[in-house]
CSV table of C-alpha atoms and ligand atoms in Angstrom, one decimal:
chain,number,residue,atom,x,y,z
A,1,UNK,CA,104.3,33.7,-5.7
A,2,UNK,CA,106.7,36.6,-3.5
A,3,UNK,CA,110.4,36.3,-5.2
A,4,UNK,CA,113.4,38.1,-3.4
A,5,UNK,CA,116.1,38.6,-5.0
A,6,UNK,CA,119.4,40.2,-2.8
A,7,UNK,CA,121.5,42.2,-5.3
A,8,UNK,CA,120.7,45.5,-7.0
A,9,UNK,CA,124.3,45.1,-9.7
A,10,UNK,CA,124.1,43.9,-13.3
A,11,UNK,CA,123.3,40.2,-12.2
A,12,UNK,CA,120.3,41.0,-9.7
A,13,UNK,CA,118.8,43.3,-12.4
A,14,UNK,CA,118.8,41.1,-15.2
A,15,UNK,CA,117.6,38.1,-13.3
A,16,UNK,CA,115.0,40.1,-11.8
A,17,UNK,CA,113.9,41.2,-15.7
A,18,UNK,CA,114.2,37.3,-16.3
A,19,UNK,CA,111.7,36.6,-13.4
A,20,UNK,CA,108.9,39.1,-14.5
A,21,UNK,CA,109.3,37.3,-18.2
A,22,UNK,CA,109.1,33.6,-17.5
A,23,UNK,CA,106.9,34.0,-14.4
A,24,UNK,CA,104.2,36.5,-14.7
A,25,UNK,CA,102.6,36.6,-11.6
A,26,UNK,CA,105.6,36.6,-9.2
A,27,UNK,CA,106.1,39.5,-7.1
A,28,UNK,CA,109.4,40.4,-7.2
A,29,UNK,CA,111.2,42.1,-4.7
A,30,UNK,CA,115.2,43.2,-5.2
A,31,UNK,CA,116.7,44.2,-1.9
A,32,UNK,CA,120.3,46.0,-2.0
A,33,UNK,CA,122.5,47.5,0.1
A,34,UNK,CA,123.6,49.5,-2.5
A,35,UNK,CA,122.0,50.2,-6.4
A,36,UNK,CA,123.8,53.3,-7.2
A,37,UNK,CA,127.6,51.9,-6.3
A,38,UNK,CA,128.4,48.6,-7.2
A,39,UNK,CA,130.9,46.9,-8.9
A,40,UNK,CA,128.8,46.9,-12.0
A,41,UNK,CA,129.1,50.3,-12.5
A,42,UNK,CA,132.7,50.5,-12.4
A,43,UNK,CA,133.1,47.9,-15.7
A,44,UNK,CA,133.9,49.2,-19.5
A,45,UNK,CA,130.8,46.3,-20.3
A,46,UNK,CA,132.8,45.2,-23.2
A,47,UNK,CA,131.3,42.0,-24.2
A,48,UNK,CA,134.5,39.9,-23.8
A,49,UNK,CA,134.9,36.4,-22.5
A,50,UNK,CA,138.2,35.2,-21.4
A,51,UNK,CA,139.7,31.6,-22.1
A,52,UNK,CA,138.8,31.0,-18.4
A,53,UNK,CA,135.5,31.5,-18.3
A,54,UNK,CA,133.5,28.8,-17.2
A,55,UNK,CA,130.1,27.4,-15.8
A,56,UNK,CA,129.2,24.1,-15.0
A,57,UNK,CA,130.1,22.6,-18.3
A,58,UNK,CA,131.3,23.3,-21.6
A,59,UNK,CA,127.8,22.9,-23.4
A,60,UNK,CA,125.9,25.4,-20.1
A,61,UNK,CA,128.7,28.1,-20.6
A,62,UNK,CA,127.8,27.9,-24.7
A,63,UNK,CA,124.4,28.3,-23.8
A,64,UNK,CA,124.5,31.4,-21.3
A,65,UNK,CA,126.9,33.2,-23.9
A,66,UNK,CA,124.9,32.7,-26.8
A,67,UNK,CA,121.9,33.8,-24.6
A,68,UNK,CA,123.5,37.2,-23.0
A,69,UNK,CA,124.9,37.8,-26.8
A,70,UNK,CA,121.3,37.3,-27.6
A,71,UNK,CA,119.3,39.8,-25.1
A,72,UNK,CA,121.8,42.4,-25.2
A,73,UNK,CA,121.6,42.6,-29.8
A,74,UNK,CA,117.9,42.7,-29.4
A,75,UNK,CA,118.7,46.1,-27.2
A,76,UNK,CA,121.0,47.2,-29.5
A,77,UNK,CA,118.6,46.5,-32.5
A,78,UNK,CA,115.6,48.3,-30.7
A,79,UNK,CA,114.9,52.1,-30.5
A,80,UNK,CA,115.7,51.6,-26.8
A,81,UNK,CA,119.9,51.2,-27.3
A,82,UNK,CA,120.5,54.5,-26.2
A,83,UNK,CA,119.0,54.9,-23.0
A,84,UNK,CA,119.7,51.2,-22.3
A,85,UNK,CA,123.5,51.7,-23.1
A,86,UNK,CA,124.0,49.1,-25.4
A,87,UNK,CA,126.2,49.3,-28.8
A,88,UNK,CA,127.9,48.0,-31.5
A,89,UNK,CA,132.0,48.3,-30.8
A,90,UNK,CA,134.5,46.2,-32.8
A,91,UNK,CA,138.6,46.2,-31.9
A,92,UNK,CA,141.7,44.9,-31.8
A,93,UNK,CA,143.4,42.9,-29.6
A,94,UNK,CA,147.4,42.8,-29.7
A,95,UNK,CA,150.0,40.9,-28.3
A,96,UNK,CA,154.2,39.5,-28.1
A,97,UNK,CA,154.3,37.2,-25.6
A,98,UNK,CA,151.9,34.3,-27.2
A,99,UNK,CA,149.3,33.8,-29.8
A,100,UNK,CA,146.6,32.6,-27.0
A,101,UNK,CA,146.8,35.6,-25.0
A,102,UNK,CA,144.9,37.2,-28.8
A,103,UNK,CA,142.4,34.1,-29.1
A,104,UNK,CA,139.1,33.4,-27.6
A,105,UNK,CA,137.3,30.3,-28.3
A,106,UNK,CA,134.2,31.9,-26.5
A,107,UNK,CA,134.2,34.9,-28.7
A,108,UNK,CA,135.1,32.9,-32.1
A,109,UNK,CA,131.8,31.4,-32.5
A,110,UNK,CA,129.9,34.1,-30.7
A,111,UNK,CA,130.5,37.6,-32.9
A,112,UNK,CA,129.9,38.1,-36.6
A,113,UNK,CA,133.2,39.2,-37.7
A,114,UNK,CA,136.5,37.3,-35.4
A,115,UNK,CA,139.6,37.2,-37.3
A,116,UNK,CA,143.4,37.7,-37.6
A,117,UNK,CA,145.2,41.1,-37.8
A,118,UNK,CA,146.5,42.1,-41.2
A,119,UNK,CA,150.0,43.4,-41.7
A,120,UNK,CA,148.7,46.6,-42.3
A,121,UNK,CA,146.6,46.7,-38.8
A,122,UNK,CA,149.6,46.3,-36.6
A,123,UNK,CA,150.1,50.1,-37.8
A,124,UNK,CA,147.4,51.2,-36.0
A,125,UNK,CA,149.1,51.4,-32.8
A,126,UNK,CA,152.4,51.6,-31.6
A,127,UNK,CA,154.6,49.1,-30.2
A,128,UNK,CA,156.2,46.0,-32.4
A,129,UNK,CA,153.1,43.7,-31.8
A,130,UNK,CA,153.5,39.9,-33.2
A,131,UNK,CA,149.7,38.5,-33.0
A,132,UNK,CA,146.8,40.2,-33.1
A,133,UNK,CA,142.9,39.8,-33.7
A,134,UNK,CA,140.2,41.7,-34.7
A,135,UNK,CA,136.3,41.3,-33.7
A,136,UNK,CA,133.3,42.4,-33.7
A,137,UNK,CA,131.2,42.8,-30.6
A,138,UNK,CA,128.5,44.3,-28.3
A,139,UNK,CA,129.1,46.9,-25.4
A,140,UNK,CA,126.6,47.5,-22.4
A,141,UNK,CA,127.4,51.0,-20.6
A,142,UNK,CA,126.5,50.1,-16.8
A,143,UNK,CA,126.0,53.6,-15.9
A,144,UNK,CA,122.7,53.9,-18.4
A,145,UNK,CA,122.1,50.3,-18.3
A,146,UNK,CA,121.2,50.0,-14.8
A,147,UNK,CA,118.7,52.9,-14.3
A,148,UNK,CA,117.4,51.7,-17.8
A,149,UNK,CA,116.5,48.6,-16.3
A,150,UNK,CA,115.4,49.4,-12.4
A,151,UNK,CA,113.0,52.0,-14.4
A,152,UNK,CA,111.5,48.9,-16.4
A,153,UNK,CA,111.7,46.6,-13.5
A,154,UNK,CA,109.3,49.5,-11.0
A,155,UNK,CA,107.3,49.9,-14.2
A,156,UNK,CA,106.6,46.4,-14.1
A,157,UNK,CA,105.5,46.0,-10.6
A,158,UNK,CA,108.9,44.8,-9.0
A,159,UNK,CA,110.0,46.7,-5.7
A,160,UNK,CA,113.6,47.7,-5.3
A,161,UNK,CA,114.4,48.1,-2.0
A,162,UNK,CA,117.6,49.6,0.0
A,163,UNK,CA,118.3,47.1,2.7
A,164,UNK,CA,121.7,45.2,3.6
A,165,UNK,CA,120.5,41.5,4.7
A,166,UNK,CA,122.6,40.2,7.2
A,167,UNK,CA,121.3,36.4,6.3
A,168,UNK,CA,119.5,34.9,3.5
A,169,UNK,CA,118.1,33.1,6.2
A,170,UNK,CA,115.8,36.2,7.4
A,171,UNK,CA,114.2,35.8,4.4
A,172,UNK,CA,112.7,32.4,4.3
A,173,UNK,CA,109.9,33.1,6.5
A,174,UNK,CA,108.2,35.3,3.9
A,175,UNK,CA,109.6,34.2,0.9
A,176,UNK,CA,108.6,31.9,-1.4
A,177,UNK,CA,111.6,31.9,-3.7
A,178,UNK,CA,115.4,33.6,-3.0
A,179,UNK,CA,118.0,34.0,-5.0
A,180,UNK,CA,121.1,35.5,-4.3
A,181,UNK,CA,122.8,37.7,-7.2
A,182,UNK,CA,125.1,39.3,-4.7
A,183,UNK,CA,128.6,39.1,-6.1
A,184,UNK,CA,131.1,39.5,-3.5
A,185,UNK,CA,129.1,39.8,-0.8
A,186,UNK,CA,127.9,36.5,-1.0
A,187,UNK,CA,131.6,36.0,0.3
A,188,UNK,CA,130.1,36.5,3.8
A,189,UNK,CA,126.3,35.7,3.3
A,190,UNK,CA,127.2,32.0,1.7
A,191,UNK,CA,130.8,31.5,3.3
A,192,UNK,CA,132.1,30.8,0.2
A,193,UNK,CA,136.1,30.6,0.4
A,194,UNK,CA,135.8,29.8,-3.1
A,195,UNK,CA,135.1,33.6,-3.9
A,196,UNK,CA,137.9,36.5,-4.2
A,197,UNK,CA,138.1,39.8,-4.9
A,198,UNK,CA,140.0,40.5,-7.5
A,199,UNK,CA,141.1,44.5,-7.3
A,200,UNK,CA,140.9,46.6,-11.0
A,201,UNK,CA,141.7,50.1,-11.2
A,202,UNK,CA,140.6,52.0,-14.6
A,203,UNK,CA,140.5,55.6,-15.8
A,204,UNK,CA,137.6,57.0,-17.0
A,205,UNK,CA,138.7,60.0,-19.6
A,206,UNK,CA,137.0,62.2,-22.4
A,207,UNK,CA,137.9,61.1,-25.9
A,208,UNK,CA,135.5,61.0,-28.1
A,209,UNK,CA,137.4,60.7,-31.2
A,210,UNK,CA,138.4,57.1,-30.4
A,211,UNK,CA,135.9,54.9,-32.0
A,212,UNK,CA,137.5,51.2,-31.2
A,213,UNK,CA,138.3,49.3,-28.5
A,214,UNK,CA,142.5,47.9,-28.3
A,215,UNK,CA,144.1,45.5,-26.2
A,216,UNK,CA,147.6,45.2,-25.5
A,217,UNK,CA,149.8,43.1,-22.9
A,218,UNK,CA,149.7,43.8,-19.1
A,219,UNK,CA,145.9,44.2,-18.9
A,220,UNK,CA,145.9,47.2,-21.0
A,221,UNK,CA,142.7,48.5,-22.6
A,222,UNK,CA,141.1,51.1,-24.2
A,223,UNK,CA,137.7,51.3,-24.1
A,224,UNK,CA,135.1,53.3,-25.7
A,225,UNK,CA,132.0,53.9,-24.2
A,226,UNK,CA,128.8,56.3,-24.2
A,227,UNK,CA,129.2,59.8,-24.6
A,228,UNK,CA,132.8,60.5,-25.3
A,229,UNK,CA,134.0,58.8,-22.4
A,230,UNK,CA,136.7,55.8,-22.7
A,231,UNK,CA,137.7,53.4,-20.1
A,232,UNK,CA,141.5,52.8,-19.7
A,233,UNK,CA,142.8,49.9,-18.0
A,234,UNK,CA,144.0,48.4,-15.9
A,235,UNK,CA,144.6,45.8,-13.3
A,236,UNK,CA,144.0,42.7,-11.7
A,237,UNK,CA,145.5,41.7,-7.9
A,238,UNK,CA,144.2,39.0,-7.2
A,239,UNK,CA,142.6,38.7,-2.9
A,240,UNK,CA,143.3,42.3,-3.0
A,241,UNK,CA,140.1,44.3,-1.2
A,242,UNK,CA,141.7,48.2,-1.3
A,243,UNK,CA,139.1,49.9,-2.6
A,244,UNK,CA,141.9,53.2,-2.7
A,245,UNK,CA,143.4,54.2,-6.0
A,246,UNK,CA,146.9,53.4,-5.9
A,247,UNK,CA,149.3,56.5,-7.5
A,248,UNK,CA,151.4,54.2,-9.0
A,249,UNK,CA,149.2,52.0,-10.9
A,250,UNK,CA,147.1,55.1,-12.3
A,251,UNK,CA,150.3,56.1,-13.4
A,252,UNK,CA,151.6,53.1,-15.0
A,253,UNK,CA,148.0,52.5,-17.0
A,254,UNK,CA,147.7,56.1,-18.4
A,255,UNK,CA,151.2,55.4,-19.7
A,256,UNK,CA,150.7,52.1,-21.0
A,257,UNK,CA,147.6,53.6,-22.8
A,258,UNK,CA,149.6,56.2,-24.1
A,259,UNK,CA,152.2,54.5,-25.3
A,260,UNK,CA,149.7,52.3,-27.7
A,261,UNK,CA,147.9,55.2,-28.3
A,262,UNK,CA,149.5,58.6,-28.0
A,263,UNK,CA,146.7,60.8,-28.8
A,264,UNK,CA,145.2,59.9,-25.4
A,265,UNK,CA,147.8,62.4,-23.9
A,266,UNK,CA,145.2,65.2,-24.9
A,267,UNK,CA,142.1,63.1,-23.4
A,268,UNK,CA,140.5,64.9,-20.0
A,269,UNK,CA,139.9,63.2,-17.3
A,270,UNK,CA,136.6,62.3,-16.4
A,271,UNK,CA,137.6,60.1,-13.1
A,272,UNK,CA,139.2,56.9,-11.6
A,273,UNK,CA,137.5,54.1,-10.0
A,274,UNK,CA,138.5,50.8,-8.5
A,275,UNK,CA,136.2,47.7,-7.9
A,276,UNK,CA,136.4,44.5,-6.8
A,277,UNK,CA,135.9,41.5,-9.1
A,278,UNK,CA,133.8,39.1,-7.5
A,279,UNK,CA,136.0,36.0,-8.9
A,280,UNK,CA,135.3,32.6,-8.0
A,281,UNK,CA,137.5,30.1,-8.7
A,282,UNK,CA,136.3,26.7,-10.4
A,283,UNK,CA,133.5,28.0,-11.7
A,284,UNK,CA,130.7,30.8,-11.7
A,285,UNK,CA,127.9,29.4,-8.7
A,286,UNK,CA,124.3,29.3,-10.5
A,287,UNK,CA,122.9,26.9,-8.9
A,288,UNK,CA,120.0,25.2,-6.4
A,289,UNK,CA,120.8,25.1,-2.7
A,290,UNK,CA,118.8,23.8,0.0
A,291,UNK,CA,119.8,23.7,3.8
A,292,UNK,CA,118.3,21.3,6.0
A,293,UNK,CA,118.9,21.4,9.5
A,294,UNK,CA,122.5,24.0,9.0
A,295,UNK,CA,123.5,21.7,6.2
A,296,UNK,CA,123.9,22.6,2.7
A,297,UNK,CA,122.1,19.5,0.3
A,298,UNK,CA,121.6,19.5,-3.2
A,299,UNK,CA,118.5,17.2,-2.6
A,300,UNK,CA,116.2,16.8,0.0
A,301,UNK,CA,114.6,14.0,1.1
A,302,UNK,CA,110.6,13.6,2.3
A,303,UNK,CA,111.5,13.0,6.2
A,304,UNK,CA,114.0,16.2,6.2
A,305,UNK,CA,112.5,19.6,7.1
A,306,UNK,CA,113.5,22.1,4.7
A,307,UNK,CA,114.7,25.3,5.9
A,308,UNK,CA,115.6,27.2,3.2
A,309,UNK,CA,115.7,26.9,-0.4
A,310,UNK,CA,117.6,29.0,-2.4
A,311,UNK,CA,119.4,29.7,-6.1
A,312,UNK,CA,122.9,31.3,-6.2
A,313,UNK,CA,123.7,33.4,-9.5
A,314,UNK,CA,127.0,35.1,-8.3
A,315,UNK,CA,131.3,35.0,-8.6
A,316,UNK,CA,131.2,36.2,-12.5
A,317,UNK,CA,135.0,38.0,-11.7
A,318,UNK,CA,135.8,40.0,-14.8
A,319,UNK,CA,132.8,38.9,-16.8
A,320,UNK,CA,129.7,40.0,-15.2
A,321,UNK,CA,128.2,42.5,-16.9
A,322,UNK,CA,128.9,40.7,-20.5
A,323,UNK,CA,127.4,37.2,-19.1
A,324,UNK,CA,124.8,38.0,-16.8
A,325,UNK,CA,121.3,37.7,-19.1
A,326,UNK,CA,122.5,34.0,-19.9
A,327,UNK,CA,123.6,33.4,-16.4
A,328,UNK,CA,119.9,34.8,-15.0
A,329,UNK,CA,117.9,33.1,-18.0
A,330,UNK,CA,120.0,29.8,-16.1
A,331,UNK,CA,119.1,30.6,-12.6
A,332,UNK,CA,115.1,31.1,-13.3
A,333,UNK,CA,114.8,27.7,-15.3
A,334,UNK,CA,116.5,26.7,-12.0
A,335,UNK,CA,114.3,28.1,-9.7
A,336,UNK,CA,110.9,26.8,-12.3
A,337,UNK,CA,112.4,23.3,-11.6
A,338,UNK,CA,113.4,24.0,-7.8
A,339,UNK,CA,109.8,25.3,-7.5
A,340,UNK,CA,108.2,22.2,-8.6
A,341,UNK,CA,110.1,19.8,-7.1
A,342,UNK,CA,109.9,21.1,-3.6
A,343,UNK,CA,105.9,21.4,-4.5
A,344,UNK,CA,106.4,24.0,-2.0
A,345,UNK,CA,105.4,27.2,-4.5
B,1,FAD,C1,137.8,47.5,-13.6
B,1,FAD,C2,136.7,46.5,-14.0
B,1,FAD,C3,136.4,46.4,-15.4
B,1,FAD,C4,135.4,45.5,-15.7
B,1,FAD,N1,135.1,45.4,-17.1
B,1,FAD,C5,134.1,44.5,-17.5
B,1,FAD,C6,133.8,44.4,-18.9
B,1,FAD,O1,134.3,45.1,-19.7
B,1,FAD,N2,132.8,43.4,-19.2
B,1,FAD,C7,132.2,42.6,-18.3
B,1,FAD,O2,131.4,41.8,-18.6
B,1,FAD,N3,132.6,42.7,-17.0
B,1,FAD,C8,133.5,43.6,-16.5
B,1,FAD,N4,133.8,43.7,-15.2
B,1,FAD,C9,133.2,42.7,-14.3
B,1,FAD,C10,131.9,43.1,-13.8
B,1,FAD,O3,131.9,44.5,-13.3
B,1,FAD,C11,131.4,42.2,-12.7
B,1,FAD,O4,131.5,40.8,-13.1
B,1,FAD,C12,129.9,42.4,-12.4
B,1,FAD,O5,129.7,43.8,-12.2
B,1,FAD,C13,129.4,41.6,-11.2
B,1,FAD,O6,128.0,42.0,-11.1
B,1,FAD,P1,127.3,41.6,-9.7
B,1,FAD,O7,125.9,42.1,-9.9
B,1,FAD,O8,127.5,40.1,-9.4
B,1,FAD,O9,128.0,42.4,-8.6
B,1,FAD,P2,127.8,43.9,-8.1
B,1,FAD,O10,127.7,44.8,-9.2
B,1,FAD,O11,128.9,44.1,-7.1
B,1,FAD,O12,126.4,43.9,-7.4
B,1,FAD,C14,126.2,43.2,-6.1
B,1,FAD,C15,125.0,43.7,-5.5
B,1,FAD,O13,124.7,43.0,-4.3
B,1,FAD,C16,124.4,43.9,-3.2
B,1,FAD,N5,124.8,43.2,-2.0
B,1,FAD,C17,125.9,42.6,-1.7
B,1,FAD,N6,125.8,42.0,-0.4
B,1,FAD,C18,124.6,42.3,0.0
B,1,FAD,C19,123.9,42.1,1.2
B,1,FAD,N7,124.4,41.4,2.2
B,1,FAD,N8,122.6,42.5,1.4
B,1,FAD,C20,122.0,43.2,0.3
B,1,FAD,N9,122.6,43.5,-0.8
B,1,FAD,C21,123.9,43.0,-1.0
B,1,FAD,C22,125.3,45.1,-3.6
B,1,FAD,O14,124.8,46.2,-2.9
B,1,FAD,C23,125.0,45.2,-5.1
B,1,FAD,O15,123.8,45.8,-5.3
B,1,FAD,C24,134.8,44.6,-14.8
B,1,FAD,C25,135.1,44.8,-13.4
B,1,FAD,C26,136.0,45.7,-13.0
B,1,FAD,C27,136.3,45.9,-11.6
């Protein structure tokens, strides 16, 4: 069976490493326009679900974040972690305004240690914080990550290709089996209104000394990663698509950073990035769809001709990188059931 899967980011890498484990003898092809500059690499990778996260229902969002916790501790757990990226990191999370903006109900039952602050904690940073909480949790450095995993992929047999598809529909005549991992560009490829860019501009600085990850109010973070190098954040504008740093935000996040943690003043900067959440509202789009004669279907019937068939695994916003073995794990049992349905594969 020939597979192609469009997007070379966190989400077509992890459901092409999906593919080559639940169907052996698929040939698996990723086309990208792009595998070296993609949102993906732009992320901290904390593994960190928001309140708002969602899939299709309560029980299926459970299920991909207990599956993506899952794959990514095995990494950890293996002699692979450090070329793969993937560690251990446990924080803080601090806050005035509200108790909820500290909680995660996602994270609660997920992590081995999630708990309130102590008294003593607040100390750690500045500011006169009210809530707080503490976890434990997993971290997934994109920058290794994603050559980690195209090596294994090629080593596997699956081609990775540099190609920009200007329709999934180009692909059907030689395809058996498409699915589109495409983030935002599925925007245009999909014509989904439902999907926004959501704008983030981080730092990326030398620190090695910090060891923890914090959260304060107005989207600030500080974020430990790989090799000395700490994320600080950020932003979120919502529909914005300026890839540009903005002067004025880089300067208001280095001094929210610093004034929750002031020994950042001495950290050296590495470099800034923006990227563009691919959010969707409602919910993240994993699933089947089939277009018959220009219209999408979720079923098709015997007298319809089929024209293309196809699984969507895109719009994860600010949780991609952290969700995306559970969301692929998802879109292949899809695909097996797509597959025998159709009887076409
Ligand atoms: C500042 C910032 C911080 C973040 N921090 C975190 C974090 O700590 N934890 C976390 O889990 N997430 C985080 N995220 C979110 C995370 O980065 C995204 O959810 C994730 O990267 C989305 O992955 P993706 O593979 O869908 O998209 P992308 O990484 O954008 O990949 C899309 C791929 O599709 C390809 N493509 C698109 N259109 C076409 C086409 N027409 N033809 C061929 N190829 C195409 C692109 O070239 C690319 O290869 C952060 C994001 C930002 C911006």
């Amino acid at each position: 069976m020939k597979v192609a899967i469009v997007g070379g980011g966190i989400i077509g890498l992890t459901t092409a490493s999906q593919l080559n484990r639940e169907l052996r003898n698929a040939e698996v092809t990723v086309f990208a326009s792009d595998f070296n500059d993609t949102v993906s690499h732009v992320a901290a990778g904390l593994f960190r679900v928001g309140s708002s996260y969602s899939g299709p229902t309560e029980e299926i969002t459970r299920d991909w974040l207990r599956d993506s916790y899952a794959y990514y501790d095995n990494i950890r757990k293996s002699h692979e972690a450090s070329s793969a990226g993937v560690t251990a990191i446990s924080g803080y999370m601090f806050a005035n305004s509200s108790p909820e903006t500290v909680k995660s109900h996602w994270m609660k039952d997920l992590v081995p240690i999630y708990r309130r602050v102590t008294d003593e904690e607040f100390q750690l940073v500045e500011g006169n914080w009210k809530y707080g909480s503490f976890f434990s949790t997993l971290l997934t450095e994109c920058k290794l990550h994603l050559p980690w995993a195209r090596k294994k992929l090629e080593e596997n047999g699956t081609k990775l290709i540099v190609k920009k598809v200007d329709s999934l529909r180009e692909l059907v005549s030689d395809w058996d089996l498409i699915i589109n991992c495409t983030g935002l560009g599925a925007r245009y490829l999909c014509n989904d209104r439902y999907l926004v860019p959501m704008r983030g501009q981080v730092f990326k600085v030398k620190a090695p000394w910090m060891k923890t990850f914090f959260y304060g109010e107005i989207d600030t973070y500080i974020i430990p990663g790989f090799n000395g190098v700490v994320t600080l954040g950020g932003s979120r504008y919502f529909g914005s698509e300026n890839k540009k740093l903005c002067p004025y935000e880089s300067k208001a996040i280095r001094e929210r950073c610093e004034n929750l943690l002031p020994s950042l003043k001495k950290a050296e900067l590495v470099k800034e990035e923006v990227g563009l959440r691919p959010h969707r509202e409602n919910n993240v789009r994993v699933e089947v769809e089939h277009i018959v004669n220009g219209f999408s279907k979720a079923i098709v019937s015997f007298n319809e001709t089929l024209l293309i068939s196809l699984v969507h695994n895109y719009g994860h916003g600010g949780y991609g990188v952290c969700t995306a073995p559970g969301t692929a794990k998802y879109a292949v049992q899809l695909a097996k059931e797509m597959h025998k349905s159709t009887a076409k594969l």
